[in-house]
Short mmCIF file of C-alpha atoms in Angstrom, two decimals:
data_model
loop_
_atom_site.label_atom_id
_atom_site.label_comp_id
_atom_site.label_asym_id
_atom_site.label_seq_id
_atom_site.Cartn_x
_atom_site.Cartn_y
_atom_site.Cartn_z
CA MET A 58 79.84 259.52 166.75
CA ASN A 59 82.09 260.06 163.74
CA LEU A 60 81.52 263.48 162.22
CA LEU A 61 82.70 262.30 158.80
CA HIS A 62 79.59 260.13 158.51
CA PHE A 63 77.46 263.26 158.09
CA ARG A 64 76.97 265.20 154.85
CA ALA A 65 77.11 268.68 156.38
CA ALA A 66 78.41 270.57 159.39
CA ILE A 67 76.63 273.70 160.63
CA PHE A 68 78.70 276.00 162.82
CA ASP A 69 77.57 278.77 165.11
CA LEU A 70 79.86 281.81 164.90
CA ASP A 71 80.24 283.85 168.11
CA GLY A 72 82.00 281.78 170.75
CA THR A 73 82.25 278.81 168.39
CA LEU A 74 84.46 280.07 165.58
CA VAL A 75 85.46 283.48 166.95
CA LEU A 76 85.71 284.97 170.43
CA SER A 77 83.48 287.99 169.99
CA GLU A 78 81.06 288.11 172.91
CA PRO A 79 83.08 290.74 174.85
CA ALA A 80 82.73 293.11 171.89
CA TRP A 81 78.98 292.51 171.64
CA GLU A 82 78.51 293.03 175.37
CA GLU A 83 80.44 296.29 175.30
CA ALA A 84 78.44 297.46 172.27
CA LYS A 85 75.20 296.77 174.14
CA ARG A 86 76.43 298.54 177.28
CA ARG A 87 77.42 301.67 175.36
CA ALA A 88 74.17 301.85 173.39
CA LEU A 89 72.02 301.39 176.50
CA ALA A 90 74.04 303.93 178.47
CA GLU A 91 73.08 306.55 175.87
CA VAL A 92 69.40 306.04 176.75
CA GLY A 93 70.02 305.83 180.49
CA VAL A 94 69.65 302.05 180.90
CA SER A 95 71.93 299.99 183.14
CA LEU A 96 71.60 296.21 183.39
CA PRO A 97 73.10 293.63 185.75
CA GLN A 98 75.76 291.27 184.38
CA ALA A 99 73.33 288.37 184.68
CA THR A 100 71.13 289.89 181.97
CA TYR A 101 74.01 290.14 179.51
CA ASP A 102 75.02 286.58 180.35
CA ALA A 103 71.49 285.31 179.76
CA TYR A 104 71.49 286.60 176.17
CA VAL A 105 74.81 285.15 175.03
CA GLY A 106 74.19 283.35 171.75
CA ARG A 107 70.84 285.01 171.15
CA GLY A 108 69.71 287.82 168.88
CA LEU A 109 68.84 291.38 169.84
CA ARG A 110 65.03 291.12 169.84
CA GLY A 111 64.65 289.41 173.20
CA PHE A 112 67.52 291.34 174.72
CA LEU A 113 65.98 294.70 173.79
CA THR A 114 62.61 293.63 175.20
CA GLU A 115 64.34 292.74 178.47
CA ALA A 116 66.40 295.92 178.52
CA LEU A 117 63.81 298.46 177.37
CA GLY A 118 60.55 296.82 178.46
CA GLU A 119 57.74 295.27 176.46
CA ASP A 120 56.01 298.63 176.04
CA ALA A 121 59.02 300.43 174.58
CA PRO A 122 58.16 302.16 171.30
CA ASP A 123 59.45 300.60 168.11
CA SER A 124 61.35 303.77 167.32
CA LEU A 125 63.38 303.38 170.52
CA ARG A 126 64.06 299.69 169.88
CA GLN A 127 65.19 300.44 166.35
CA SER A 128 67.46 303.29 167.37
CA VAL A 129 69.11 301.28 170.15
CA ALA A 130 69.52 298.27 167.86
CA ALA A 131 71.13 300.49 165.22
CA ARG A 132 73.46 301.96 167.83
CA ILE A 133 74.46 298.50 169.05
CA GLY A 134 75.20 297.49 165.47
CA ALA A 135 77.28 300.61 164.86
CA GLU A 136 79.29 300.04 168.06
CA ALA A 137 79.79 296.39 167.12
CA ASP A 138 81.06 297.45 163.69
CA ARG A 139 83.71 299.50 165.43
CA LEU A 140 84.58 297.11 168.27
CA LEU A 141 84.59 293.71 166.58
CA PRO A 142 87.67 294.28 164.40
CA GLN A 143 89.56 295.38 167.52
CA MET A 144 88.30 292.78 169.97
CA HIS A 145 87.32 289.52 168.32
CA ALA A 146 89.85 286.75 167.72
CA PRO A 147 89.67 283.33 166.07
CA LEU A 148 88.95 280.48 168.44
CA PRO A 149 92.08 278.31 168.54
CA GLY A 150 91.81 275.42 166.09
CA ALA A 151 88.47 276.50 164.62
CA ALA A 152 89.67 277.28 161.10
CA ARG A 153 91.72 274.08 160.98
CA ALA A 154 88.67 272.03 162.01
CA VAL A 155 86.44 273.62 159.37
CA GLN A 156 89.08 273.08 156.70
CA HIS A 157 89.49 269.44 157.71
CA LEU A 158 85.77 268.76 157.44
CA ALA A 159 85.55 270.55 154.09
CA ASP A 160 88.57 268.65 152.77
CA SER A 161 86.84 265.44 153.90
CA GLY A 162 83.86 266.25 151.70
CA LEU A 163 81.38 267.77 154.14
CA ILE A 164 79.30 270.79 153.18
CA ILE A 165 79.91 273.64 155.64
CA ALA A 166 77.28 276.15 156.78
CA VAL A 167 77.20 278.92 159.38
CA CYS A 168 74.06 279.62 161.41
CA SER A 169 74.51 282.64 163.67
CA SER A 170 72.48 285.23 165.55
CA SER A 171 74.84 287.95 164.28
CA PRO A 172 74.01 290.25 161.37
CA ARG A 173 75.21 288.92 158.03
CA ARG A 174 77.89 291.60 157.63
CA HIS A 175 79.50 290.55 160.91
CA ILE A 176 79.39 286.88 159.94
CA GLN A 177 81.07 287.67 156.63
CA ALA A 178 83.76 289.80 158.27
CA ALA A 179 84.60 287.02 160.73
CA LEU A 180 84.79 284.40 157.97
CA ASP A 181 87.10 286.69 156.01
CA GLN A 182 89.32 287.00 159.08
CA LEU A 183 89.39 283.21 159.44
CA ALA A 184 90.11 282.81 155.70
CA LEU A 185 87.13 280.46 155.48
CA THR A 186 84.81 282.33 153.10
CA ASP A 187 85.42 279.95 150.21
CA ARG A 188 84.66 276.96 152.43
CA ILE A 189 81.17 278.08 153.44
CA SER A 190 78.23 277.03 151.26
CA VAL A 191 75.37 278.55 153.28
CA ILE A 192 75.16 281.46 155.73
CA VAL A 193 72.04 282.06 157.83
CA SER A 194 71.70 285.12 160.05
CA GLY A 195 69.08 285.06 162.77
CA ALA A 196 68.84 288.83 162.34
CA ASP A 197 67.13 288.19 158.99
CA LEU A 198 64.48 285.88 160.48
CA PRO A 199 61.32 286.54 162.52
CA ARG A 200 62.56 284.26 165.32
CA GLY A 201 66.09 283.55 166.46
CA LYS A 202 67.82 281.05 168.72
CA PRO A 203 66.71 279.25 170.91
CA ASP A 204 63.80 278.85 168.47
CA PRO A 205 64.62 276.14 165.89
CA LEU A 206 63.85 278.41 162.93
CA PRO A 207 67.47 279.46 162.17
CA TYR A 208 68.59 275.84 161.91
CA LEU A 209 65.49 274.78 160.01
CA GLU A 210 66.22 277.55 157.50
CA THR A 211 69.83 276.39 157.24
CA LEU A 212 68.68 272.84 156.50
CA ARG A 213 66.24 274.17 153.91
CA LEU A 214 68.99 276.05 152.11
CA LEU A 215 71.26 273.01 152.28
CA ASP A 216 68.39 270.86 150.97
CA LEU A 217 69.13 268.29 153.66
CA THR A 218 67.16 266.52 156.37
CA ALA A 219 68.25 266.93 159.97
CA ASP A 220 69.80 263.45 160.19
CA ALA A 221 72.29 264.37 157.45
CA ALA A 222 73.93 267.22 159.38
CA PHE A 223 75.28 268.14 162.79
CA ALA A 224 75.58 271.49 164.56
CA VAL A 225 78.47 272.90 166.59
CA GLU A 226 77.47 275.25 169.41
CA ASP A 227 79.10 276.84 172.45
CA ALA A 228 76.01 278.45 174.03
CA LEU A 229 72.89 276.87 175.49
CA PRO A 230 70.35 278.84 173.37
CA GLY A 231 72.11 277.65 170.23
CA ALA A 232 72.28 274.04 171.41
CA ARG A 233 68.57 274.14 172.20
CA SER A 234 67.82 275.63 168.78
CA ALA A 235 69.76 272.98 166.89
CA HIS A 236 68.38 270.13 169.01
CA ALA A 237 64.82 271.34 168.47
CA ALA A 238 65.48 271.33 164.72
CA GLY A 239 66.35 267.63 164.97
CA LEU A 240 70.11 267.97 164.58
CA SER A 241 72.84 266.09 166.38
CA VAL A 242 74.65 268.74 168.42
CA VAL A 243 78.32 268.91 169.35
CA GLY A 244 78.83 271.28 172.26
CA ILE A 245 82.26 272.92 172.33
CA GLY A 246 84.06 274.84 175.05
CA ALA A 247 84.06 274.79 178.82
CA GLU A 248 80.52 276.14 179.08
CA SER A 249 79.16 273.22 177.06
CA LEU A 250 80.52 270.73 179.60
CA LYS A 251 78.09 272.01 182.24
CA PRO A 252 75.11 269.79 183.14
CA ASP A 253 72.53 272.08 181.47
CA PHE A 254 73.87 271.12 178.04
CA ALA A 255 73.60 267.35 178.46
CA ALA A 256 70.01 267.05 177.27
CA PHE A 257 70.71 268.93 174.02
CA CYS A 258 74.11 267.60 172.92
CA ARG A 259 75.06 264.26 171.46
CA GLN A 260 78.74 264.99 172.17
CA ARG A 261 80.53 267.65 174.19
CA VAL A 262 84.19 268.58 173.84
CA ALA A 263 86.45 271.04 175.59
CA ASP A 264 88.22 272.36 172.48
CA TYR A 265 88.95 271.76 168.81
CA ASP A 266 91.67 269.20 169.53
CA ASP A 267 89.00 266.99 171.10
CA PHE A 268 86.59 267.94 168.32
CA LEU A 269 88.97 266.70 165.62
CA ALA A 270 89.20 263.36 167.40
CA LEU A 271 85.54 262.92 166.39
CA ALA A 272 86.46 263.55 162.75
CA ALA A 273 89.18 260.98 162.21
CA PRO A 274 88.87 258.60 159.24
CA ASN A 275 88.01 255.02 160.12
#
């Protein structure tokens, strides 16, 4: 698999380009504490790489009123606005990898579960804003990862078929989403090397040094 044979690369954000999950988890904990909800660590872990809809259903219950869901979601977003600038950091090698692919002629997109404002802030921090042609936020869609809709929407905006692009994901819900949309998936990071990812990834790499080995001219 040579990544330069594709026309476009679609990157997840949290955990793939930036290390931001600790900030999101803390934002969720603080918002839920205000309404008297405490969750086990396993619940937070299960929603890594996914949007807030399913998480809030799990945390608040299926019968929770919409007003409560909306207020807790708004509180999580406000806490994330405050915590992300303090806590998130670029994933080592991520910006260099994106720049290499863009310099090699690939179109670059970001498909993330995060709100658009958080995606934009992270791209600004990485100095990658001018390299990104398409941004899709799962928060703007009726269904998020692991549903294929976010990646299908990204392909629609790119005006490409699935065989012309690949996705880069660190979390299982994202890998499942991209695979279901018909994309070749590159799993990145230690988590992606676990057996659960094998069925959804065409390649799996430990870090961006190994990733760039898949993007060497030949």
